[in-house]
């Protein structure tokens, strides 16, 4: 089976075919057994490597298949211990806490009285937060003693598929009633049961039909660009081999024709018949193919694999690519595309979690049209920004809860003293606890200082609410401010667990799902000591760039005074928590918030829940049927959960339908994107807001726009009271949709849309997602390296543009073209108009060798039209001339479409980087996919070719390791072709003196050893260890990366120049000894042995000229190859007398080494052969040095002088290639004149018009084009 797989490689078929051809007597050139040795060695080495990998997989599979589990036995009438391999569809399986689920189970029973089972899916998607699964309702009686034999329903489910997020199933009871179930009732194989004593499930998929196994498609194979070029050059070598063999056959024919008589060494067959010259030349053609087969490098492919393994070893052990905070290093999952890292021309990046931290911090909110800026909280965050080390200290502290007793007493607070107090915690980081077991739980995200004005407003609302509840039941209404925070607390999927009940992780199963990183066994990553710098250091250079939060409040308010309150024990940063006092009448012991732990699926949900908690609305418990929230007064409200309308990418919102415990009404709380919520609004929230009720939506939208300009992520919150009649009608449709098998997703979504109408707006929130460390510097370096950076995000346009300026994707002096249109005709017009302006700029002779500083911002709707078949080419051409492109409001499908279109249309090397499941399609569509192991799970990492922990690591990965990998491998491949051509041509030139008879002047065994042993190790070390430029220079001068883009160093011309050089060297190595020995009585092997020795010296010294950085390893390998040659050849000539009859190589080399002519020939011939190449290198590096040669000279300078030269170089070379310019006025019949001045850090409030608005923004002006 392994041989069958190896024969998928055409080179193996080629060499096996030649070995078989050598068994034909009329065409063989060597002993048939000898001809099999090279291909057998290569295939055996490959088979051993594959066998080792298969053996490791077999051990892992055997361990996994023999994992114990509990299966119900109908004979024993109980659950008995069996093995995973014994699980079959239809079995009842019992899973204990902290055990891994052995098959896909339909959940029927759990130990939890609410029918909930908590699972962890880290083995599937990398997410460590707990998820809830619910028992299939209506088919089993939940009691402590579940009897599987009492289950008498018929389960019908969809066919096995690999969709981990969807499942359709229904159970038909004996009375023919159908009960539907979805993914919320399915335990997937590989998940781990947590915080649940036991669960019982019905096996619906087992073995290879489980969803996790169907997702295991094995390693992906991507062909690198260099490999594709290599295959073309192999074809050229085949063509060259054909003509050389044709020349040999023709020469043999002419030689036979020229013979006057039949020579005695032409032996006839048994019948005394001799083949005709034509037939003999035909046979000779195949003989020459066997003789010159080494022209095709048989060992090149194996050498390339070894080189890539060595390169990956050095990449994974780079200390600069290690992240101490997460204790993770770079993962290389694709062995065969490392060199592509040095040829990237376009980078497509996600924003959230990739450029940003994905640590969501609650910053502002707007309630009923009033904005609350939370300046107190901004001060706290400013203190946290002082040092990342300080933040790590805080991560190890558990904050004290907001107590039920509140006060509004204030006193002055000395902010500087608090900063000093906070700074005293520095250097106290505990490395082992740098990362919490619970996602999104750092104090940066969980601690919120309430806004003083909002706190007072809630106090009044709470008092009014208590008074209302003490009156008649008919007047029971909840204040909209309380409703807003209730929606924050309950409209989510956050799982509540007790912090004291730590998860017990089982190591016994951890090896069943191993990492895909093939380099894991090679080494262990040493931990890097020290502290990381502040993540906003790069923002502090320019005031207008580091602002993500406006200093001005959106609405007027009191001058900010930091509230001074009685200090509480758990407070952080020295800032005291502002509290609301409200006595509680509850006599039962209250559940304090310090023993609660929130498990959130997204950082947005966690930030909102912690914000509600800061105002006293504490989420205490969540079950499938209820949500418990504690009010600021200490009263606990238990909301009955009727249904949860989960978030999807089409609706862009989620809702929860509950029964209000106070009003006993059905209430629908909804949260989502502003554009998805605003169009669903109905009547204003409260009828008593007569004068301002029409302004609430407009004011809230204005606040949302301001939040977006400040780079905040926005969400809207609404409420709807559902009547009993409406609920009953909707419930019937909902149950019918849930029980459906065909078109279930669409029916379920339709029911959600049916209920989410006429919503009442409560307010909106603004959450900050901070830039990662060194993101601006990284993007600037990538742009200087000639890489165009595209950011594809689903955020609002204003938010995306603000982040674009903050991360230096957009510059203040850029011409920013903002495209947004609602119909295709308008889109076509503006693309043509903008493209015409770009062409006009390029045609201007004053703009030769310059590029305009143009950036493009486009929304998802416009992008969809621009990617249509008739507009694709024009849009791509326009984008090609832009320095950066920012796409906002794009879907995951659009992300992958953009990558495919750019890659196919421009024929460029692309790289996609992301951190979430919505980036998987984009990552897989690019030539290289990089996943960032962030806080949204490991889906992107699992689908990627390389995995990093920080965006800043991309800089060194590409500019240093990418450059090294590409130049090393490209030079090694060229050298391999040269080596084989130079050696095989010695045999070809000899054919002119032996009648083209296929005779060789070198012993067969020595010929085989020459390529297999004597000259195989040096090029491998050359490909692994060579270093043309140091890492410091490559990082200091990113422009050097451009040498690998496009054709790079492995050019068509470079290949043929080396081929011509190989022909010349072979001529020198053959004819100089030939002329020296001409007229002597030297025998054939005595002539061939000096040629073999001279060829070895020439090939190795040729490599010495190409090596850029010598190390002890290079000296040992090259010197060892020479020593090995002489030792093996001397031993062979001394021992082997009749190894290859009738030839006799006995004592050939010792006799040669006793002759001074041998040493003189080795010296003179080697010098003559290498003199042209050495002269060419000297002249090129002296007269017209390349940037790489100039940069290499910097390595020899001392650090201070080197840094000065680097600054001068960058200012000279970089400044002349990018010229700031302005587009001339585009022709349009409706063009308006410039309307005003734009500030230094432009915002984009006027992006969209009724039909279309194109804004061309520069530093000093803004033009609008309305079509």
Short mmCIF file of C-alpha atoms in Angstrom, two decimals, residues 386-806:
data_model
loop_
_atom_site.label_atom_id
_atom_site.label_comp_id
_atom_site.label_asym_id
_atom_site.label_seq_id
_atom_site.Cartn_x
_atom_site.Cartn_y
_atom_site.Cartn_z
CA UNK A 386 0.68 51.39 32.31
CA UNK A 387 2.28 48.01 32.07
CA UNK A 388 1.35 44.57 30.81
CA UNK A 389 3.17 43.15 33.80
CA UNK A 390 0.78 44.98 36.11
CA UNK A 391 -2.13 43.49 34.22
CA UNK A 392 -0.72 40.02 34.66
CA UNK A 393 -0.57 40.56 38.41
CA UNK A 394 -4.20 41.57 38.41
CA UNK A 395 -5.20 38.52 36.44
CA UNK A 396 -4.27 36.39 39.42
CA UNK A 397 -6.55 38.27 41.81
CA UNK A 398 -10.19 37.49 42.29
CA UNK A 399 -12.14 40.74 42.50
CA UNK A 400 -14.53 41.23 45.36
CA UNK A 401 -18.18 41.36 44.47
CA UNK A 402 -20.45 44.35 44.43
CA UNK A 403 -22.12 43.97 47.80
CA UNK A 404 -25.85 44.32 48.29
CA UNK A 405 -25.37 47.34 50.51
CA UNK A 406 -24.58 50.39 48.44
CA UNK A 407 -23.74 54.01 49.25
CA UNK A 408 -23.42 57.21 47.32
CA UNK A 409 -21.05 58.89 49.76
CA UNK A 410 -18.03 60.34 47.99
CA UNK A 411 -14.71 61.80 48.97
CA UNK A 412 -11.74 63.18 47.10
CA UNK A 413 -9.36 60.67 45.62
CA UNK A 414 -5.74 61.38 44.81
CA UNK A 415 -5.26 59.77 41.43
CA UNK A 416 -1.47 59.99 41.53
CA UNK A 417 -1.38 58.20 44.86
CA UNK A 418 -3.54 55.48 43.39
CA UNK A 419 -1.20 55.09 40.45
CA UNK A 420 1.72 54.80 42.83
CA UNK A 421 -0.14 52.23 44.89
CA UNK A 422 -0.96 50.26 41.78
CA UNK A 423 2.61 50.42 40.54
CA UNK A 424 3.84 48.78 43.75
CA UNK A 425 2.50 45.48 42.49
CA UNK A 426 5.00 45.35 39.64
CA UNK A 427 7.36 42.41 39.21
CA UNK A 428 5.05 40.13 41.18
CA UNK A 429 3.79 38.08 38.31
CA UNK A 430 3.33 34.37 38.78
CA UNK A 431 4.09 32.75 35.47
CA UNK A 432 2.07 29.66 36.09
CA UNK A 433 -1.14 31.58 36.56
CA UNK A 434 -0.78 34.01 33.72
CA UNK A 435 -3.78 32.59 31.99
CA UNK A 436 -7.07 31.89 33.65
CA UNK A 437 -8.88 28.62 33.24
CA UNK A 438 -11.98 30.55 32.28
CA UNK A 439 -12.01 32.56 29.07
CA UNK A 440 -12.67 36.31 29.12
CA UNK A 441 -12.15 36.55 32.89
CA UNK A 442 -9.27 38.98 33.36
CA UNK A 443 -9.92 42.06 35.50
CA UNK A 444 -9.40 44.17 32.39
CA UNK A 445 -12.65 42.66 31.13
CA UNK A 446 -14.55 41.93 34.35
CA UNK A 447 -14.03 45.06 36.43
CA UNK A 448 -16.22 48.06 35.57
CA UNK A 449 -16.41 51.33 37.50
CA UNK A 450 -20.05 52.47 37.25
CA UNK A 451 -20.95 55.87 35.87
CA UNK A 452 -22.04 58.11 38.76
CA UNK A 453 -24.98 59.70 36.97
CA UNK A 454 -26.24 56.36 35.71
CA UNK A 455 -25.89 54.87 39.18
CA UNK A 456 -28.10 57.61 40.58
CA UNK A 457 -30.62 57.05 37.81
CA UNK A 458 -30.78 53.34 38.61
CA UNK A 459 -31.21 54.11 42.30
CA UNK A 460 -34.27 56.19 41.52
CA UNK A 461 -35.59 53.56 39.13
CA UNK A 462 -35.11 50.82 41.73
CA UNK A 463 -36.95 52.83 44.39
CA UNK A 464 -39.76 53.58 41.96
CA UNK A 465 -39.98 49.93 40.98
CA UNK A 466 -40.30 48.78 44.61
CA UNK A 467 -43.01 51.34 45.22
CA UNK A 468 -44.83 50.17 42.11
CA UNK A 469 -44.67 46.55 43.17
CA UNK A 470 -46.03 47.40 46.62
CA UNK A 471 -49.09 48.91 44.99
CA UNK A 472 -51.74 47.30 42.85
CA UNK A 473 -50.71 44.61 40.40
CA UNK A 474 -52.24 46.47 37.49
CA UNK A 475 -49.61 49.18 37.69
CA UNK A 476 -46.64 46.86 37.78
CA UNK A 477 -44.22 48.25 35.16
CA UNK A 478 -40.46 47.87 35.00
CA UNK A 479 -38.43 50.99 34.45
CA UNK A 480 -36.64 50.98 31.06
CA UNK A 481 -33.30 51.51 32.82
CA UNK A 482 -33.82 48.34 34.82
CA UNK A 483 -34.99 46.57 31.68
CA UNK A 484 -31.80 47.59 29.91
CA UNK A 485 -29.56 45.97 32.50
CA UNK A 486 -31.84 42.96 32.77
CA UNK A 487 -31.40 42.45 29.03
CA UNK A 488 -27.62 42.71 29.46
CA UNK A 489 -27.74 40.05 32.17
CA UNK A 490 -30.08 37.49 30.60
CA UNK A 491 -29.95 37.98 26.81
CA UNK A 492 -26.92 35.77 26.29
CA UNK A 493 -25.74 32.18 26.51
CA UNK A 494 -23.39 32.65 29.47
CA UNK A 495 -23.12 29.56 31.66
CA UNK A 496 -22.92 30.14 35.41
CA UNK A 497 -20.89 27.79 37.57
CA UNK A 498 -19.44 27.92 41.06
CA UNK A 499 -15.87 29.20 41.07
CA UNK A 500 -15.02 26.91 43.98
CA UNK A 501 -15.85 23.83 41.91
CA UNK A 502 -12.72 23.74 39.80
CA UNK A 503 -12.73 21.62 36.69
CA UNK A 504 -10.99 18.31 37.01
CA UNK A 505 -9.16 17.66 33.81
CA UNK A 506 -8.31 14.13 32.80
CA UNK A 507 -4.90 13.53 31.26
CA UNK A 508 -5.62 9.98 30.32
CA UNK A 509 -7.45 10.91 27.16
CA UNK A 510 -5.40 13.89 26.14
CA UNK A 511 -3.27 11.88 23.76
CA UNK A 512 -6.18 10.59 21.78
CA UNK A 513 -6.46 13.81 19.90
CA UNK A 514 -2.91 14.79 19.17
CA UNK A 515 -1.60 17.98 17.71
CA UNK A 516 -1.23 18.17 13.98
CA UNK A 517 2.19 19.74 14.36
CA UNK A 518 4.69 17.27 12.88
CA UNK A 519 7.56 18.96 14.66
CA UNK A 520 6.23 18.47 18.21
CA UNK A 521 8.50 15.50 19.02
CA UNK A 522 11.62 17.39 17.94
CA UNK A 523 12.00 19.75 20.83
CA UNK A 524 10.43 21.46 23.79
CA UNK A 525 10.13 25.19 23.72
CA UNK A 526 12.05 27.03 26.44
CA UNK A 527 10.08 29.69 28.21
CA UNK A 528 11.02 33.26 27.65
CA UNK A 529 11.55 35.35 30.74
CA UNK A 530 10.77 38.99 31.09
CA UNK A 531 7.78 41.22 30.69
CA UNK A 532 5.98 42.45 27.63
CA UNK A 533 5.75 46.12 26.97
CA UNK A 534 2.50 48.00 27.08
CA UNK A 535 0.24 47.06 24.19
CA UNK A 536 -0.39 50.66 23.33
CA UNK A 537 3.22 51.85 23.24
CA UNK A 538 3.06 52.26 19.49
CA UNK A 539 0.00 54.50 19.83
CA UNK A 540 1.73 57.08 21.99
CA UNK A 541 3.78 58.67 19.23
CA UNK A 542 0.94 60.77 17.87
CA UNK A 543 -2.04 62.02 19.82
CA UNK A 544 -4.44 61.76 16.94
CA UNK A 545 -3.61 58.12 16.37
CA UNK A 546 -3.91 56.69 19.83
CA UNK A 547 -7.42 57.86 20.46
CA UNK A 548 -9.97 55.12 20.46
CA UNK A 549 -12.23 56.84 22.96
CA UNK A 550 -13.22 60.45 22.54
CA UNK A 551 -12.42 62.75 25.44
CA UNK A 552 -15.65 64.63 24.92
CA UNK A 553 -18.93 63.26 26.09
CA UNK A 554 -21.58 62.85 23.47
CA UNK A 555 -24.08 64.65 25.66
CA UNK A 556 -23.62 67.46 28.10
CA UNK A 557 -22.99 66.55 31.71
CA UNK A 558 -21.32 67.58 34.90
CA UNK A 559 -17.61 68.16 34.95
CA UNK A 560 -16.00 64.85 35.76
CA UNK A 561 -14.93 64.36 39.32
CA UNK A 562 -13.53 61.01 40.28
CA UNK A 563 -15.91 59.59 42.87
CA UNK A 564 -14.45 58.86 46.19
CA UNK A 565 -16.04 56.04 48.06
CA UNK A 566 -15.24 53.84 50.98
CA UNK A 567 -12.54 51.49 49.80
CA UNK A 568 -13.51 47.85 49.50
CA UNK A 569 -11.11 44.95 50.03
CA UNK A 570 -11.24 43.57 46.52
CA UNK A 571 -10.79 46.85 44.71
CA UNK A 572 -8.04 47.16 42.14
CA UNK A 573 -5.79 49.93 40.92
CA UNK A 574 -6.55 51.96 44.04
CA UNK A 575 -9.76 53.19 42.41
CA UNK A 576 -12.72 52.70 44.72
CA UNK A 577 -15.98 51.35 43.58
CA UNK A 578 -18.96 53.71 43.44
CA UNK A 579 -21.88 51.97 45.12
CA UNK A 580 -25.63 52.25 45.37
CA UNK A 581 -27.10 51.66 48.82
CA UNK A 582 -30.39 49.85 49.00
CA UNK A 583 -31.27 47.69 51.98
CA UNK A 584 -32.46 44.16 51.30
CA UNK A 585 -35.31 42.40 53.02
CA UNK A 586 -34.15 38.96 52.04
CA UNK A 587 -33.69 36.72 55.05
CA UNK A 588 -32.06 33.84 53.24
CA UNK A 589 -28.29 33.73 52.90
CA UNK A 590 -27.39 35.48 49.67
CA UNK A 591 -25.20 33.93 47.03
CA UNK A 592 -22.20 36.21 46.78
CA UNK A 593 -20.73 36.94 43.39
CA UNK A 594 -17.23 35.94 44.40
CA UNK A 595 -18.15 32.26 44.20
CA UNK A 596 -19.61 32.59 40.70
CA UNK A 597 -17.77 31.87 37.49
CA UNK A 598 -19.09 32.89 34.07
CA UNK A 599 -18.38 30.69 31.06
CA UNK A 600 -18.98 32.81 27.95
CA UNK A 601 -18.78 31.71 24.34
CA UNK A 602 -17.75 35.17 23.15
CA UNK A 603 -15.96 38.09 24.83
CA UNK A 604 -18.84 40.45 23.98
CA UNK A 605 -21.28 38.47 26.11
CA UNK A 606 -18.85 38.28 29.02
CA UNK A 607 -18.23 42.04 28.96
CA UNK A 608 -21.96 42.80 29.01
CA UNK A 609 -22.68 40.40 31.86
CA UNK A 610 -19.88 41.90 33.94
CA UNK A 611 -21.15 45.41 33.14
CA UNK A 612 -24.61 44.48 34.40
CA UNK A 613 -23.00 42.95 37.47
CA UNK A 614 -21.16 46.21 38.18
CA UNK A 615 -24.54 47.93 38.49
CA UNK A 616 -25.91 45.24 40.79
CA UNK A 617 -27.71 43.09 38.20
CA UNK A 618 -25.90 39.85 38.90
CA UNK A 619 -26.54 36.75 36.84
CA UNK A 620 -26.80 34.00 39.46
CA UNK A 621 -27.92 30.90 37.61
CA UNK A 622 -28.96 29.68 34.20
CA UNK A 623 -30.85 26.50 33.35
CA UNK A 624 -32.63 25.51 30.16
CA UNK A 625 -35.91 26.67 31.73
CA UNK A 626 -34.92 29.63 33.89
CA UNK A 627 -32.52 32.51 34.45
CA UNK A 628 -31.94 33.96 37.91
CA UNK A 629 -30.82 37.58 38.28
CA UNK A 630 -30.14 39.46 41.51
CA UNK A 631 -31.23 43.09 41.54
CA UNK A 632 -29.29 45.90 43.26
CA UNK A 633 -31.75 45.64 46.15
CA UNK A 634 -30.68 42.06 46.77
CA UNK A 635 -33.95 40.61 45.48
CA UNK A 636 -33.63 37.57 43.22
CA UNK A 637 -35.78 37.42 40.09
CA UNK A 638 -36.30 34.05 38.42
CA UNK A 639 -37.27 34.40 34.77
CA UNK A 640 -38.88 31.42 33.11
CA UNK A 641 -37.11 30.84 29.78
CA UNK A 642 -39.61 29.88 27.10
CA UNK A 643 -37.23 29.85 24.14
CA UNK A 644 -33.86 31.14 22.96
CA UNK A 645 -33.52 32.42 19.41
CA UNK A 646 -29.81 31.92 18.86
CA UNK A 647 -27.58 34.23 16.88
CA UNK A 648 -27.00 33.50 13.21
CA UNK A 649 -25.09 35.30 10.47
CA UNK A 650 -28.26 36.15 8.55
CA UNK A 651 -30.30 37.79 11.33
CA UNK A 652 -27.24 39.29 13.08
CA UNK A 653 -29.04 39.17 16.43
CA UNK A 654 -30.17 36.86 19.22
CA UNK A 655 -33.28 36.90 21.39
CA UNK A 656 -34.53 35.27 24.56
CA UNK A 657 -38.24 34.83 25.32
CA UNK A 658 -39.00 34.83 29.05
CA UNK A 659 -41.95 35.17 31.41
CA UNK A 660 -41.47 38.20 33.60
CA UNK A 661 -41.78 37.15 37.27
CA UNK A 662 -43.21 40.56 38.19
CA UNK A 663 -45.68 41.33 35.41
CA UNK A 664 -46.27 37.67 34.44
CA UNK A 665 -46.08 38.76 30.81
CA UNK A 666 -44.21 37.20 27.92
CA UNK A 667 -41.17 39.39 27.22
CA UNK A 668 -38.74 39.13 24.31
CA UNK A 669 -35.31 40.66 24.87
CA UNK A 670 -33.25 41.11 21.71
CA UNK A 671 -29.69 42.27 21.09
CA UNK A 672 -27.86 42.65 17.81
CA UNK A 673 -26.14 44.89 15.32
CA UNK A 674 -27.65 48.34 14.97
CA UNK A 675 -28.54 47.98 11.30
CA UNK A 676 -30.29 44.69 12.06
CA UNK A 677 -32.21 46.12 15.03
CA UNK A 678 -33.19 49.62 13.92
CA UNK A 679 -35.29 48.41 11.03
CA UNK A 680 -37.33 46.23 13.40
CA UNK A 681 -38.31 49.00 15.82
CA UNK A 682 -41.97 49.66 16.44
CA UNK A 683 -43.58 52.17 18.74
CA UNK A 684 -41.45 54.04 21.27
CA UNK A 685 -40.72 52.31 24.52
CA UNK A 686 -42.84 54.24 27.01
CA UNK A 687 -45.94 56.28 26.37
CA UNK A 688 -45.11 58.78 29.15
CA UNK A 689 -42.09 60.08 27.18
CA UNK A 690 -44.34 62.24 25.09
CA UNK A 691 -41.96 65.04 24.17
CA UNK A 692 -38.86 62.96 23.41
CA UNK A 693 -40.23 59.61 22.37
CA UNK A 694 -39.53 60.34 18.70
CA UNK A 695 -35.95 61.34 19.47
CA UNK A 696 -34.90 58.16 21.27
CA UNK A 697 -34.08 56.17 18.16
CA UNK A 698 -32.39 59.13 16.46
CA UNK A 699 -30.34 60.00 19.53
CA UNK A 700 -29.33 56.39 20.04
CA UNK A 701 -28.25 56.13 16.40
CA UNK A 702 -26.19 59.27 16.84
CA UNK A 703 -24.50 57.76 19.86
CA UNK A 704 -23.86 54.55 17.93
CA UNK A 705 -22.19 56.52 15.15
CA UNK A 706 -20.00 58.29 17.71
CA UNK A 707 -19.07 54.98 19.30
CA UNK A 708 -18.14 53.57 15.91
CA UNK A 709 -15.95 56.58 15.13
CA UNK A 710 -14.13 55.95 18.39
CA UNK A 711 -13.47 52.36 17.31
CA UNK A 712 -16.01 50.74 19.66
CA UNK A 713 -18.05 47.65 18.88
CA UNK A 714 -21.74 48.46 19.15
CA UNK A 715 -24.84 46.48 20.07
CA UNK A 716 -28.48 47.52 20.38
CA UNK A 717 -30.87 46.15 23.02
CA UNK A 718 -34.63 45.99 22.66
CA UNK A 719 -37.68 44.64 24.44
CA UNK A 720 -41.01 43.39 23.24
CA UNK A 721 -44.06 42.36 25.27
CA UNK A 722 -45.73 39.41 23.54
CA UNK A 723 -49.42 38.84 24.03
CA UNK A 724 -50.76 35.44 25.07
CA UNK A 725 -52.52 34.97 21.75
CA UNK A 726 -49.44 35.83 19.74
CA UNK A 727 -47.27 33.52 21.84
CA UNK A 728 -49.59 30.53 21.50
CA UNK A 729 -49.79 30.94 17.73
CA UNK A 730 -46.03 31.36 17.44
CA UNK A 731 -45.33 28.39 19.73
CA UNK A 732 -47.20 26.01 17.41
CA UNK A 733 -45.15 27.14 14.43
CA UNK A 734 -41.97 26.91 16.46
CA UNK A 735 -42.56 23.32 17.52
CA UNK A 736 -43.43 22.35 13.97
CA UNK A 737 -40.18 23.88 12.73
CA UNK A 738 -38.09 22.18 15.42
CA UNK A 739 -39.54 18.77 14.55
CA UNK A 740 -38.88 19.15 10.83
CA UNK A 741 -36.13 17.24 9.07
CA UNK A 742 -36.22 18.89 5.66
CA UNK A 743 -35.36 22.58 5.51
CA UNK A 744 -35.26 22.73 9.31
CA UNK A 745 -32.77 25.62 9.58
CA UNK A 746 -34.82 27.87 7.33
CA UNK A 747 -38.06 27.09 9.15
CA UNK A 748 -36.48 27.75 12.53
CA UNK A 749 -35.05 31.06 11.30
CA UNK A 750 -38.43 32.04 9.86
CA UNK A 751 -40.08 31.56 13.24
CA UNK A 752 -37.44 33.75 14.85
CA UNK A 753 -37.99 36.50 12.28
CA UNK A 754 -41.75 36.18 12.80
CA UNK A 755 -41.43 37.08 16.49
CA UNK A 756 -38.71 39.74 16.20
CA UNK A 757 -40.92 42.57 14.96
CA UNK A 758 -42.15 45.86 16.45
CA UNK A 759 -39.33 45.94 18.96
CA UNK A 760 -38.97 48.69 21.56
CA UNK A 761 -35.51 50.23 21.80
CA UNK A 762 -33.89 50.18 25.23
CA UNK A 763 -30.41 51.39 24.45
CA UNK A 764 -27.01 50.56 23.05
CA UNK A 765 -23.53 49.68 24.30
CA UNK A 766 -20.02 50.50 23.18
CA UNK A 767 -17.33 47.91 23.83
CA UNK A 768 -13.65 48.47 23.15
CA UNK A 769 -11.49 45.83 21.53
CA UNK A 770 -7.87 46.87 21.98
CA UNK A 771 -5.09 46.61 19.45
CA UNK A 772 -2.51 43.94 20.06
CA UNK A 773 1.04 44.87 20.87
CA UNK A 774 3.17 46.18 17.95
CA UNK A 775 0.40 45.87 15.36
CA UNK A 776 1.09 49.31 13.79
CA UNK A 777 4.82 48.58 13.55
CA UNK A 778 4.13 45.19 12.01
CA UNK A 779 1.78 46.56 9.37
CA UNK A 780 4.24 49.33 8.48
CA UNK A 781 7.05 46.81 8.12
CA UNK A 782 4.92 44.56 5.91
CA UNK A 783 3.99 47.49 3.69
CA UNK A 784 7.64 48.53 3.39
CA UNK A 785 8.37 44.94 2.39
CA UNK A 786 6.14 45.38 -0.64
CA UNK A 787 3.18 43.47 0.80
CA UNK A 788 -0.30 44.86 0.30
CA UNK A 789 -2.41 44.46 3.42
CA UNK A 790 -6.18 43.98 3.22
CA UNK A 791 -8.34 43.93 6.34
CA UNK A 792 -11.66 42.10 6.04
CA UNK A 793 -14.04 42.61 8.96
CA UNK A 794 -17.70 42.39 9.79
CA UNK A 795 -17.64 45.59 11.84
CA UNK A 796 -19.31 48.86 10.95
CA UNK A 797 -17.53 51.09 8.49
CA UNK A 798 -16.81 53.81 11.04
CA UNK A 799 -15.38 51.33 13.53
CA UNK A 800 -13.23 49.67 10.90
CA UNK A 801 -11.86 52.98 9.61
CA UNK A 802 -10.98 54.13 13.12
CA UNK A 803 -9.07 50.93 13.78
CA UNK A 804 -7.49 51.28 10.33
CA UNK A 805 -5.96 54.61 11.30
CA UNK A 806 -4.94 53.32 14.72
#
